[in-house]
CSV table of C-alpha atoms and ligand atoms in Angstrom, one decimal:
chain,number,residue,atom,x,y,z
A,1,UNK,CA,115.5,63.4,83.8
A,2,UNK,CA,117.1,59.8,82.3
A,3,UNK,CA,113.7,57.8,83.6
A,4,UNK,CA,110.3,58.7,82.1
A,5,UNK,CA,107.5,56.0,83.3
A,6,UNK,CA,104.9,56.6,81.3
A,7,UNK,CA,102.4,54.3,83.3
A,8,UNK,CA,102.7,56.9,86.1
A,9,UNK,CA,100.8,60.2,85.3
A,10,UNK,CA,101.3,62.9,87.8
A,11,UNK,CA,101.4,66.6,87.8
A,12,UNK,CA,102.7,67.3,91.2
A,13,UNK,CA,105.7,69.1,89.5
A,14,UNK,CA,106.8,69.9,93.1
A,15,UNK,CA,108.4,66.4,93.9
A,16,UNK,CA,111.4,65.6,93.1
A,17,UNK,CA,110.5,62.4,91.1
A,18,UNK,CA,108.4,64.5,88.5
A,19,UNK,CA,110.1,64.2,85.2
A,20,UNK,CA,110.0,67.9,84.5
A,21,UNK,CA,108.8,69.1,81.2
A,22,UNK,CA,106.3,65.9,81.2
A,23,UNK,CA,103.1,64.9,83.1
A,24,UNK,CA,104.8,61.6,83.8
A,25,UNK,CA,106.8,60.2,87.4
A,26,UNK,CA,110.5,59.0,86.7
A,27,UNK,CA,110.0,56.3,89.4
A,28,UNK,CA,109.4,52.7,88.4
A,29,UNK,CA,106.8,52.4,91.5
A,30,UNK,CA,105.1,54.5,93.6
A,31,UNK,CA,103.4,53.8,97.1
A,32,UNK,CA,99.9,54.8,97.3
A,33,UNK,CA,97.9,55.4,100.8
A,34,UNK,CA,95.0,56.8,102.3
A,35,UNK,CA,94.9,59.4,105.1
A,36,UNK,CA,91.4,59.0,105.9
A,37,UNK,CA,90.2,55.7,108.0
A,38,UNK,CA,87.8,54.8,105.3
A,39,UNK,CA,88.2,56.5,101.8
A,40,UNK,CA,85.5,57.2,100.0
A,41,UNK,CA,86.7,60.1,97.3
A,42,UNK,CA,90.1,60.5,95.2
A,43,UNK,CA,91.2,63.2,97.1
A,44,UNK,CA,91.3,60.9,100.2
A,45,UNK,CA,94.3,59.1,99.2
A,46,UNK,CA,98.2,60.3,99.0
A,47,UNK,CA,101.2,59.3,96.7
A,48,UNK,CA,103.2,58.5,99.7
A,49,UNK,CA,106.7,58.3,97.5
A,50,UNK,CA,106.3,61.9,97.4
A,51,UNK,CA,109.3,63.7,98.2
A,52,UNK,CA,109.7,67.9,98.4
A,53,UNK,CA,111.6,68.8,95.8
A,54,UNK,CA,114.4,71.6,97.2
B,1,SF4,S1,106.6,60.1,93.5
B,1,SF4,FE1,104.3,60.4,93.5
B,1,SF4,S2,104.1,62.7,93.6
B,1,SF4,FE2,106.2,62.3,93.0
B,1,SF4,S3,106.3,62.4,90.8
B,1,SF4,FE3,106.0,60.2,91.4
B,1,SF4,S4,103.7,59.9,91.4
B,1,SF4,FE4,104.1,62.1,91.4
Protein backbone atom coordinates (compact mmCIF):
# COMPACT_ATOMS: atom_id res chain seq x y z
CA UNK A 1 0.00 0.00 0.00
CA UNK A 2 1.91 3.20 -1.85
CA UNK A 3 -0.67 5.91 0.06
CA UNK A 4 -0.63 6.04 3.85
CA UNK A 5 -2.81 9.29 5.08
CA UNK A 6 -2.01 9.61 8.36
CA UNK A 7 -4.85 12.20 9.14
CA UNK A 8 -7.26 9.28 8.53
CA UNK A 9 -7.25 6.72 11.46
CA UNK A 10 -9.28 3.73 10.83
CA UNK A 11 -9.22 0.15 11.80
CA UNK A 12 -11.85 -1.30 9.58
CA UNK A 13 -9.15 -3.63 8.16
CA UNK A 14 -11.93 -5.12 6.00
CA UNK A 15 -12.07 -2.24 3.35
CA UNK A 16 -10.14 -2.17 0.73
CA UNK A 17 -8.74 1.35 1.40
CA UNK A 18 -7.18 0.18 4.79
CA UNK A 19 -3.45 0.45 4.42
CA UNK A 20 -2.80 -2.91 5.89
CA UNK A 21 -0.21 -3.38 8.53
CA UNK A 22 -1.23 0.32 9.78
CA UNK A 23 -4.32 1.85 11.57
CA UNK A 24 -4.29 4.52 8.86
CA UNK A 25 -6.88 4.88 5.39
CA UNK A 26 -4.71 5.15 2.09
CA UNK A 27 -7.42 7.61 0.72
CA UNK A 28 -6.77 11.28 0.57
CA UNK A 29 -10.74 11.89 1.60
CA UNK A 30 -13.23 10.03 2.88
CA UNK A 31 -17.16 10.67 2.92
CA UNK A 32 -18.68 10.64 6.22
CA UNK A 33 -22.69 10.17 6.78
CA UNK A 34 -25.19 9.34 9.21
CA UNK A 35 -27.75 6.52 8.97
CA UNK A 36 -29.90 7.76 11.69
CA UNK A 37 -32.38 10.93 10.99
CA UNK A 38 -30.84 12.82 13.85
CA UNK A 39 -27.49 11.53 15.25
CA UNK A 40 -26.83 11.72 18.54
CA UNK A 41 -23.92 8.98 19.37
CA UNK A 42 -20.58 8.00 17.24
CA UNK A 43 -21.91 4.88 16.32
CA UNK A 44 -24.68 6.68 14.42
CA UNK A 45 -22.65 7.71 11.64
CA UNK A 46 -20.84 5.59 8.61
CA UNK A 47 -17.59 6.07 6.52
CA UNK A 48 -19.57 5.91 3.41
CA UNK A 49 -16.18 5.44 1.09
CA UNK A 50 -16.16 2.12 2.59
CA UNK A 51 -15.74 -0.46 0.17
CA UNK A 52 -15.74 -4.62 0.91
CA UNK A 53 -12.54 -5.60 0.43
CA UNK A 54 -12.72 -9.25 -1.69
S1 LIG B 1 -12.53 4.27 3.26
FE1 LIG B 1 -13.36 4.54 5.34
S2 LIG B 1 -13.56 2.46 6.14
FE2 LIG B 1 -12.21 2.38 4.38
S3 LIG B 1 -10.15 2.51 5.21
FE3 LIG B 1 -10.81 4.58 4.64
S4 LIG B 1 -11.68 5.45 6.51
FE4 LIG B 1 -11.57 3.23 6.79
Amino acid sequence: MENINRSIHCTVEDCVHHCGSCSYCSLEAIHVGAHESRPSEDRCTDCLSFVKKF
